[in-house]
């Protein structure tokens, strides 16, 4: 019904004077889409180069300082008697003045809210309507607000003033993100017509599970548009096969609640623990026979609580563990950042591909990080469908936020209410969390300066959000921040932990009081220090790894494809840009070429995360979660991500997938003492026979043990103890299950750079075409191979496993799929670490 949208930029204040609100001729206006993004529209029109390509990021900086107008025309019938016509904007980014037929309709100042305006009286009977939206530059729009700064990152926050506005906080750059703040109509626009009343909210919750039944609660709230009488609501619940289970019609004035008891409910589980049956809920509002409004929700039946009771085995500590349908679970997952800097145009297929990657990596939880956006509906729908729990931050990150400005407070309250109403019914929703790192940074500042300054913004996490949740969603657990809990916000005894000892060099003191000293020495940031972490739930820990060369080639200027070039350093947003060196020195040594940089950082990221995950999982049930920083990227860069911007999985992705296997065998080695642990996240006893061996790289073995094991459901236990040669350069401690119940694992007895692997040795590869889009590969070796890596130049190729070690005599099967493009055996190459040895 809307004609194609167009946009144009003006000097600040110039659009109105130039008649932009009035329609008129289209000279200088370029096409855009709604929802859409200004940068991408400019790129499509040839006005700018792709901001992610080469050095283009800086060249796009002018966009931020301009005034942007978006406009369209539409035909709409005049309101019938008693009818209300509204324009609904699901999201405007951010400081928008909206004009309809030349008249100011209203102004907006929060990207995270939907806005409704009654427009019946302004509509034109004939000749169509002109809708124009003026976006003022964001930073300038809050220039009159008093600055709110911390000693940390003060300059950056002062320049963008991001904390004074309700807009995605990562837009002005983050330690993984470019400076490309967005602007535009980033969510759909609709015209809605209603008589009498409309459905304002429809809510669903599983209240309790009994033996053979579930107790559900459904709440409906109306907004009255007239003095509406004799309203009824019909509520229907369909089971996962679309069979009608419940149909009830109730009289409703403003609110109605139903409590239902369902026999034999099909429970929703995470991907590792069961199925994801989804029910359909429908509500229809009517007045006698006349339908007025309807709403639908896809829901799952499950209970989800957060257990913070005392942990009797670790006195002075409390659990922090999610309990799904009565079962305490270990959360295996990662933190999610926006899937593009240009959040308006993330395709549904991109959400699907990334979230399916997460589930294939044995993840059961994703944390939507507070510096990005409340994600698109498609994100949560896929998480429901895939069995991936969501830890949902509210959108505040690493900053103080104004709390004495009543307009700002009310703006946040509206935002929180709307977002809770939008997301609370999702089966995947596990936690509401106040913000990212604001409490912990305030705590660090206080302990460094000896002060006791209260956090600006605590009002939201301690009062405003809890009050909204008490009304809108008292069922989903709430946590005031990440990290939070205990005697300090990053306590290892209570609540969640961000472990940045490894990588950033934050001090490891279990109940840390930060004294201002970072230890970035190789010993200080060594990934083996994850073993010192006794936290209850590690909601962030991570290490940089470069993306694949093919990704860098696609996005960087050819001249910049070398270590230390300006274009290369532009892709590293963390400071100092050589921070990774401390981690590389003891493991691989420093790289001399870009190729080595990619291999070395990929290896260290993979080994480090494996080490951390295994430690955290062995600590089950005292530790009940490991969420890696970070799952994805918002642009092609060098970051902590497991999957790069082009969707290519790094070595760390595959290492993580193995370490997150629901049944895991892992070694804990201290000096000559070795232990084998089995961690069983399944809800049943698991038995089998493990083969433990010390293999010689050149072939043969020192010894081998066959160990029958049987692990109780949902447990982690040491199953073996033995001795290993400390620092051995020519052998490796290995374990595999004779029935392949857990992934092969190994412990290197010395740093990779010192290992005496057979130089030049390469795998033998047999490739079979299984269909146009699938290849089956068998790999074999005659001596021990480190980091065997299959490569395909075809974008979107998925490897069932990759970047693994190959033992002599044990064949490895890998499946490669590409749903978009056909694959052929010639596309495939293989290499390994041994081949680059002198
Ligand atoms: C934590 C996150 C992010 C950041 C990451 C890496 O602080 O919450 O803010 O990008 O670590 O430094």
Short mmCIF file of C-alpha atoms in Angstrom, two decimals, residues 67-466:
data_model
loop_
_atom_site.label_atom_id
_atom_site.label_comp_id
_atom_site.label_asym_id
_atom_site.label_seq_id
_atom_site.Cartn_x
_atom_site.Cartn_y
_atom_site.Cartn_z
CA UNK A 67 19.91 15.11 8.28
CA UNK A 68 18.19 12.22 6.54
CA UNK A 69 14.68 12.30 5.14
CA UNK A 70 12.74 9.19 4.20
CA UNK A 71 9.41 9.50 2.46
CA UNK A 72 6.67 7.66 0.63
CA UNK A 73 3.10 8.08 -0.64
CA UNK A 74 0.14 5.92 0.10
CA UNK A 75 -3.59 5.67 -0.55
CA UNK A 76 -5.84 4.99 2.42
CA UNK A 77 -9.61 5.07 2.80
CA UNK A 78 -10.94 7.65 5.21
CA UNK A 79 -12.02 6.20 8.56
CA UNK A 80 -15.49 4.67 8.66
CA UNK A 81 -17.80 5.70 11.47
CA UNK A 82 -16.26 4.67 14.79
CA UNK A 83 -13.04 3.48 13.18
CA UNK A 84 -9.59 4.44 14.38
CA UNK A 85 -6.81 4.54 11.79
CA UNK A 86 -3.26 4.42 13.07
CA UNK A 87 0.18 4.54 11.55
CA UNK A 88 2.33 2.02 13.34
CA UNK A 89 6.10 2.35 13.19
CA UNK A 90 7.71 -0.77 14.58
CA UNK A 91 11.09 0.92 14.81
CA UNK A 92 12.62 4.29 13.89
CA UNK A 93 16.36 4.85 14.27
CA UNK A 94 16.32 7.19 16.19
CA UNK A 95 15.53 10.94 16.45
CA UNK A 96 12.67 11.19 14.01
CA UNK A 97 10.06 13.84 13.25
CA UNK A 98 7.16 12.39 11.32
CA UNK A 99 5.11 14.42 8.88
CA UNK A 100 1.84 13.38 7.30
CA UNK A 101 0.60 15.53 4.47
CA UNK A 102 2.92 18.29 5.59
CA UNK A 103 1.70 18.26 9.21
CA UNK A 104 3.92 17.18 12.10
CA UNK A 105 2.49 13.95 13.52
CA UNK A 106 4.99 13.48 16.31
CA UNK A 107 8.60 12.89 17.23
CA UNK A 108 10.44 9.78 18.44
CA UNK A 109 13.62 9.23 20.43
CA UNK A 110 14.03 5.50 21.02
CA UNK A 111 15.07 2.95 18.42
CA UNK A 112 13.81 0.10 20.60
CA UNK A 113 10.17 1.20 20.81
CA UNK A 114 7.27 0.94 18.42
CA UNK A 115 5.30 4.13 17.89
CA UNK A 116 1.60 4.55 17.02
CA UNK A 117 -0.08 7.67 15.79
CA UNK A 118 -3.75 8.21 15.13
CA UNK A 119 -4.01 9.61 11.62
CA UNK A 120 -7.71 9.42 10.67
CA UNK A 121 -8.24 13.18 10.73
CA UNK A 122 -5.19 13.86 8.56
CA UNK A 123 -5.89 11.43 5.75
CA UNK A 124 -6.80 12.77 2.32
CA UNK A 125 -9.88 11.47 0.54
CA UNK A 126 -8.26 11.78 -2.87
CA UNK A 127 -4.83 12.33 -4.33
CA UNK A 128 -2.95 10.13 -1.87
CA UNK A 129 -1.02 10.90 1.27
CA UNK A 130 2.55 12.04 1.78
CA UNK A 131 4.47 10.47 4.65
CA UNK A 132 7.88 11.99 5.39
CA UNK A 133 10.26 11.28 8.24
CA UNK A 134 13.17 13.48 9.19
CA UNK A 135 16.04 11.88 11.12
CA UNK A 136 18.26 14.31 12.98
CA UNK A 137 21.91 13.36 13.64
CA UNK A 138 21.88 11.27 16.79
CA UNK A 139 24.84 12.71 18.71
CA UNK A 140 23.75 16.28 18.02
CA UNK A 141 20.24 15.41 19.21
CA UNK A 142 21.48 14.81 22.74
CA UNK A 143 24.10 17.59 22.74
CA UNK A 144 22.07 19.63 25.23
CA UNK A 145 21.99 16.74 27.76
CA UNK A 146 24.58 16.80 30.54
CA UNK A 147 27.43 14.39 29.85
CA UNK A 148 27.63 11.30 32.00
CA UNK A 149 31.14 9.89 31.91
CA UNK A 150 33.40 7.39 33.54
CA UNK A 151 37.16 7.64 33.77
CA UNK A 152 37.21 4.55 31.54
CA UNK A 153 36.49 5.07 27.85
CA UNK A 154 35.55 8.66 28.69
CA UNK A 155 36.67 10.08 25.36
CA UNK A 156 34.76 7.56 23.29
CA UNK A 157 31.57 7.99 25.26
CA UNK A 158 31.95 11.77 25.27
CA UNK A 159 32.31 11.82 21.49
CA UNK A 160 29.31 9.65 20.67
CA UNK A 161 27.15 10.43 23.74
CA UNK A 162 25.73 6.98 23.12
CA UNK A 163 24.64 6.53 26.74
CA UNK A 164 22.38 9.58 26.53
CA UNK A 165 20.21 8.01 23.85
CA UNK A 166 18.21 4.83 23.42
CA UNK A 167 19.96 3.50 20.36
CA UNK A 168 22.16 0.44 19.67
CA UNK A 169 25.28 1.16 21.68
CA UNK A 170 27.78 -0.62 19.41
CA UNK A 171 27.10 1.73 16.47
CA UNK A 172 30.00 4.07 17.20
CA UNK A 173 32.45 1.23 17.31
CA UNK A 174 33.25 -1.44 19.85
CA UNK A 175 36.33 -3.52 20.43
CA UNK A 176 35.13 -5.67 17.52
CA UNK A 177 32.92 -3.24 15.62
CA UNK A 178 33.34 -0.38 13.15
CA UNK A 179 32.15 3.18 13.65
CA UNK A 180 29.05 3.13 11.44
CA UNK A 181 26.05 4.43 13.38
CA UNK A 182 22.84 3.61 11.58
CA UNK A 183 19.89 5.81 10.72
CA UNK A 184 16.53 5.16 9.11
CA UNK A 185 13.22 3.33 9.17
CA UNK A 186 14.68 0.11 10.47
CA UNK A 187 11.46 -1.80 11.15
CA UNK A 188 8.19 -2.15 9.20
CA UNK A 189 5.56 0.57 8.95
CA UNK A 190 1.88 -0.35 8.83
CA UNK A 191 -1.56 1.16 8.78
CA UNK A 192 -3.92 -0.40 11.29
CA UNK A 193 -7.66 0.08 11.43
CA UNK A 194 -9.68 -0.80 14.50
CA UNK A 195 -13.18 -0.44 15.85
CA UNK A 196 -14.07 -0.35 19.52
CA UNK A 197 -11.06 -2.09 20.98
CA UNK A 198 -7.87 -3.86 20.04
CA UNK A 199 -5.69 -6.54 21.61
CA UNK A 200 -2.86 -4.79 23.43
CA UNK A 201 -1.18 -7.90 24.83
CA UNK A 202 -1.46 -11.67 24.73
CA UNK A 203 0.65 -13.61 27.15
CA UNK A 204 1.32 -17.27 27.71
CA UNK A 205 3.16 -19.02 30.50
CA UNK A 206 3.67 -22.54 31.80
CA UNK A 207 2.87 -22.19 35.49
CA UNK A 208 3.65 -25.71 36.65
CA UNK A 209 4.20 -29.24 35.45
CA UNK A 210 2.50 -32.09 37.27
CA UNK A 211 2.56 -35.81 36.61
CA UNK A 212 0.97 -36.16 33.21
CA UNK A 213 -0.30 -32.61 33.00
CA UNK A 214 0.72 -28.98 32.67
CA UNK A 215 -0.85 -25.88 34.14
CA UNK A 216 -0.88 -22.98 31.73
CA UNK A 217 -1.89 -19.39 32.05
CA UNK A 218 -3.06 -17.13 29.27
CA UNK A 219 -3.65 -13.40 29.75
CA UNK A 220 -5.27 -11.02 27.34
CA UNK A 221 -5.29 -7.23 27.70
CA UNK A 222 -7.28 -4.79 25.56
CA UNK A 223 -6.98 -1.18 24.66
CA UNK A 224 -10.37 0.50 24.36
CA UNK A 225 -10.81 2.91 21.48
CA UNK A 226 -14.41 3.76 22.30
CA UNK A 227 -16.75 2.96 25.11
CA UNK A 228 -16.81 -0.63 23.97
CA UNK A 229 -19.34 -3.00 25.53
CA UNK A 230 -20.24 -6.69 25.28
CA UNK A 231 -16.81 -7.81 24.15
CA UNK A 232 -15.82 -11.44 24.03
CA UNK A 233 -12.55 -13.16 23.47
CA UNK A 234 -12.16 -16.62 22.03
CA UNK A 235 -8.93 -18.34 22.97
CA UNK A 236 -7.73 -21.40 21.09
CA UNK A 237 -4.76 -23.59 21.73
CA UNK A 238 -3.59 -26.02 19.03
CA UNK A 239 -1.17 -28.82 19.70
CA UNK A 240 2.01 -29.27 17.62
CA UNK A 241 -0.01 -31.20 15.00
CA UNK A 242 -2.52 -28.35 14.68
CA UNK A 243 -5.16 -30.33 16.59
CA UNK A 244 -7.44 -28.01 18.54
CA UNK A 245 -6.91 -28.70 22.25
CA UNK A 246 -8.77 -25.89 23.91
CA UNK A 247 -11.38 -23.41 22.79
CA UNK A 248 -12.93 -21.03 25.28
CA UNK A 249 -14.95 -17.88 24.83
CA UNK A 250 -15.00 -15.44 27.70
CA UNK A 251 -16.56 -12.07 28.32
CA UNK A 252 -13.86 -9.42 28.57
CA UNK A 253 -13.85 -5.81 29.55
CA UNK A 254 -10.18 -4.85 29.71
CA UNK A 255 -8.41 -7.98 30.82
CA UNK A 256 -9.06 -11.68 30.97
CA UNK A 257 -7.06 -14.60 32.30
CA UNK A 258 -7.44 -18.29 31.71
CA UNK A 259 -5.84 -21.06 33.65
CA UNK A 260 -5.75 -24.29 31.72
CA UNK A 261 -4.82 -27.79 32.69
CA UNK A 262 -3.50 -29.80 29.74
CA UNK A 263 -3.16 -33.56 29.94
CA UNK A 264 -0.07 -35.26 28.51
CA UNK A 265 1.72 -32.07 27.46
CA UNK A 266 4.51 -32.40 24.93
CA UNK A 267 7.36 -30.63 26.67
CA UNK A 268 9.78 -28.26 24.99
CA UNK A 269 13.44 -29.09 25.60
CA UNK A 270 16.78 -27.77 24.50
CA UNK A 271 18.22 -29.46 21.40
CA UNK A 272 20.46 -31.77 23.45
CA UNK A 273 17.76 -32.95 25.84
CA UNK A 274 14.71 -33.55 23.70
CA UNK A 275 12.26 -32.26 21.13
CA UNK A 276 10.88 -28.78 20.48
CA UNK A 277 7.12 -29.28 20.11
CA UNK A 278 5.49 -25.90 19.48
CA UNK A 279 1.86 -25.11 20.20
CA UNK A 280 -0.17 -22.35 18.54
CA UNK A 281 -2.12 -19.89 20.63
CA UNK A 282 -4.79 -17.71 19.06
CA UNK A 283 -6.95 -15.00 20.53
CA UNK A 284 -9.88 -13.44 18.73
CA UNK A 285 -11.67 -10.37 19.98
CA UNK A 286 -15.26 -9.88 18.91
CA UNK A 287 -18.42 -8.01 19.73
CA UNK A 288 -21.26 -10.41 19.06
CA UNK A 289 -20.58 -11.76 15.57
CA UNK A 290 -18.34 -8.85 14.57
CA UNK A 291 -14.60 -9.69 14.73
CA UNK A 292 -12.51 -6.79 16.07
CA UNK A 293 -8.97 -8.06 16.34
CA UNK A 294 -6.88 -11.20 16.59
CA UNK A 295 -3.42 -12.23 17.77
CA UNK A 296 -1.28 -15.37 17.49
CA UNK A 297 1.68 -16.72 19.41
CA UNK A 298 3.85 -19.78 18.91
CA UNK A 299 4.53 -21.22 22.35
CA UNK A 300 6.16 -24.14 24.09
CA UNK A 301 5.23 -25.89 27.29
CA UNK A 302 8.11 -25.92 29.72
CA UNK A 303 9.12 -24.51 33.08
CA UNK A 304 12.36 -22.62 33.41
CA UNK A 305 13.80 -21.40 36.68
CA UNK A 306 17.14 -20.15 37.94
CA UNK A 307 18.53 -22.04 40.92
CA UNK A 308 20.60 -19.76 43.17
CA UNK A 309 20.43 -21.93 46.26
CA UNK A 310 23.47 -22.67 48.41
CA UNK A 311 25.94 -25.11 46.93
CA UNK A 312 26.57 -27.44 49.88
CA UNK A 313 29.73 -28.93 48.38
CA UNK A 314 31.39 -25.50 47.99
CA UNK A 315 30.54 -23.72 51.25
CA UNK A 316 29.95 -20.00 50.94
CA UNK A 317 28.89 -20.39 47.32
CA UNK A 318 25.56 -20.41 45.57
CA UNK A 319 24.57 -22.19 42.39
CA UNK A 320 23.70 -20.25 39.28
CA UNK A 321 22.01 -22.82 37.14
CA UNK A 322 19.04 -22.98 34.85
CA UNK A 323 16.47 -25.65 35.60
CA UNK A 324 14.41 -26.73 32.61
CA UNK A 325 11.33 -28.84 33.31
CA UNK A 326 12.78 -29.63 36.72
CA UNK A 327 16.18 -30.66 35.35
CA UNK A 328 19.29 -28.58 36.21
CA UNK A 329 21.29 -28.09 33.04
CA UNK A 330 24.71 -26.93 32.01
CA UNK A 331 24.37 -24.00 29.60
CA UNK A 332 26.75 -24.47 26.67
CA UNK A 333 26.77 -21.49 24.39
CA UNK A 334 28.02 -18.11 23.34
CA UNK A 335 27.28 -14.40 23.31
CA UNK A 336 25.51 -12.99 20.28
CA UNK A 337 26.21 -9.56 18.80
CA UNK A 338 24.22 -8.02 15.92
CA UNK A 339 24.75 -10.08 12.77
CA UNK A 340 25.58 -6.91 10.81
CA UNK A 341 26.37 -3.31 11.66
CA UNK A 342 23.33 -2.59 9.50
CA UNK A 343 20.77 -4.16 11.78
CA UNK A 344 17.78 -3.17 9.64
CA UNK A 345 18.71 -5.54 6.86
CA UNK A 346 19.79 -8.81 8.44
CA UNK A 347 18.15 -11.48 6.29
CA UNK A 348 16.10 -14.17 7.93
CA UNK A 349 18.35 -16.71 6.20
CA UNK A 350 21.35 -15.25 8.01
CA UNK A 351 19.70 -15.75 11.39
CA UNK A 352 18.77 -19.26 10.37
CA UNK A 353 22.26 -20.19 9.19
CA UNK A 354 24.03 -18.80 12.26
CA UNK A 355 21.64 -20.28 14.78
CA UNK A 356 21.72 -23.66 13.06
CA UNK A 357 25.52 -23.44 13.25
CA UNK A 358 25.19 -22.86 17.00
CA UNK A 359 23.05 -25.94 17.50
CA UNK A 360 25.41 -28.03 15.36
CA UNK A 361 28.17 -26.89 17.72
CA UNK A 362 26.19 -28.52 20.56
CA UNK A 363 25.10 -25.23 22.03
CA UNK A 364 21.93 -24.89 24.05
CA UNK A 365 22.09 -21.21 24.99
CA UNK A 366 22.73 -17.88 23.28
CA UNK A 367 23.20 -14.64 25.19
CA UNK A 368 21.86 -11.58 23.38
CA UNK A 369 24.42 -9.03 24.53
CA UNK A 370 23.28 -5.63 25.84
CA UNK A 371 25.25 -3.40 23.48
CA UNK A 372 23.36 -4.53 20.38
CA UNK A 373 19.62 -4.76 19.74
CA UNK A 374 16.65 -6.66 21.06
CA UNK A 375 16.82 -9.15 18.23
CA UNK A 376 14.41 -9.65 15.34
CA UNK A 377 11.38 -11.90 15.77
CA UNK A 378 13.05 -14.38 13.41
CA UNK A 379 15.92 -14.81 15.86
CA UNK A 380 13.65 -15.95 18.69
CA UNK A 381 11.46 -18.03 16.38
CA UNK A 382 14.54 -19.97 15.26
CA UNK A 383 15.69 -20.40 18.85
CA UNK A 384 12.25 -21.80 19.73
CA UNK A 385 12.39 -24.15 16.78
CA UNK A 386 15.99 -25.25 17.36
CA UNK A 387 15.94 -25.69 21.13
CA UNK A 388 18.35 -22.87 21.93
CA UNK A 389 17.73 -20.99 25.19
CA UNK A 390 18.09 -17.22 25.14
CA UNK A 391 19.72 -15.13 27.85
CA UNK A 392 18.35 -11.70 27.04
CA UNK A 393 20.19 -8.59 28.17
CA UNK A 394 18.35 -5.29 28.21
CA UNK A 395 20.12 -2.86 25.88
CA UNK A 396 22.57 -1.13 28.20
CA UNK A 397 26.31 -1.77 28.02
CA UNK A 398 29.50 -0.58 29.66
CA UNK A 399 28.34 2.93 30.59
CA UNK A 400 26.52 5.01 33.15
CA UNK A 401 22.98 5.94 32.08
CA UNK A 402 20.93 9.01 33.08
CA UNK A 403 18.46 8.22 35.83
CA UNK A 404 17.35 11.59 37.15
CA UNK A 405 15.89 12.80 33.85
CA UNK A 406 12.25 11.74 34.13
CA UNK A 407 11.70 11.75 30.37
CA UNK A 408 14.62 9.36 29.88
CA UNK A 409 13.35 7.12 32.68
CA UNK A 410 9.88 7.00 31.20
CA UNK A 411 11.33 6.30 27.76
CA UNK A 412 13.20 3.29 29.17
CA UNK A 413 10.11 2.10 31.03
CA UNK A 414 8.10 2.13 27.79
CA UNK A 415 10.88 0.35 25.92
CA UNK A 416 11.18 -2.37 28.54
CA UNK A 417 7.42 -2.88 28.70
CA UNK A 418 7.13 -3.23 24.94
CA UNK A 419 10.07 -5.58 24.61
CA UNK A 420 8.91 -7.78 27.47
CA UNK A 421 5.46 -7.99 25.89
CA UNK A 422 7.00 -8.85 22.53
CA UNK A 423 9.31 -11.62 23.76
CA UNK A 424 7.97 -13.13 27.00
CA UNK A 425 5.94 -15.94 25.42
CA UNK A 426 8.93 -17.53 23.68
CA UNK A 427 9.80 -21.02 24.84
CA UNK A 428 13.47 -20.15 24.35
CA UNK A 429 13.47 -17.22 26.77
CA UNK A 430 15.50 -18.23 29.83
CA UNK A 431 16.57 -14.99 31.49
CA UNK A 432 16.06 -11.25 31.49
CA UNK A 433 19.29 -9.51 32.41
CA UNK A 434 19.62 -5.82 33.33
CA UNK A 435 22.69 -4.85 31.31
CA UNK A 436 26.20 -5.74 30.20
CA UNK A 437 29.04 -4.93 32.61
CA UNK A 438 27.86 -1.60 34.01
CA UNK A 439 27.90 -2.73 37.65
CA UNK A 440 31.27 -4.45 37.32
CA UNK A 441 32.93 -1.46 35.68
CA UNK A 442 31.58 0.87 38.37
CA UNK A 443 32.99 -1.56 40.92
CA UNK A 444 36.41 -1.52 39.24
CA UNK A 445 36.42 2.29 39.15
CA UNK A 446 35.51 2.42 42.83
CA UNK A 447 38.12 -0.07 43.89
CA UNK A 448 40.82 1.69 41.85
CA UNK A 449 39.95 5.12 43.23
CA UNK A 450 38.95 4.01 46.69
CA UNK A 451 35.54 5.68 46.22
CA UNK A 452 32.03 4.44 46.74
CA UNK A 453 30.27 6.09 43.81
CA UNK A 454 26.86 4.60 43.14
CA UNK A 455 26.21 3.48 39.57
CA UNK A 456 24.22 5.92 37.44
CA UNK A 457 21.66 3.66 35.85
CA UNK A 458 21.17 1.34 38.81
CA UNK A 459 17.62 2.66 38.98
CA UNK A 460 16.85 0.66 35.83
CA UNK A 461 18.42 -2.61 36.96
CA UNK A 462 17.25 -2.41 40.58
CA UNK A 463 13.84 -0.78 40.26
CA UNK A 464 12.40 0.10 36.85
CA UNK A 465 12.97 -3.23 35.10
CA UNK A 466 11.98 -5.38 38.12
#
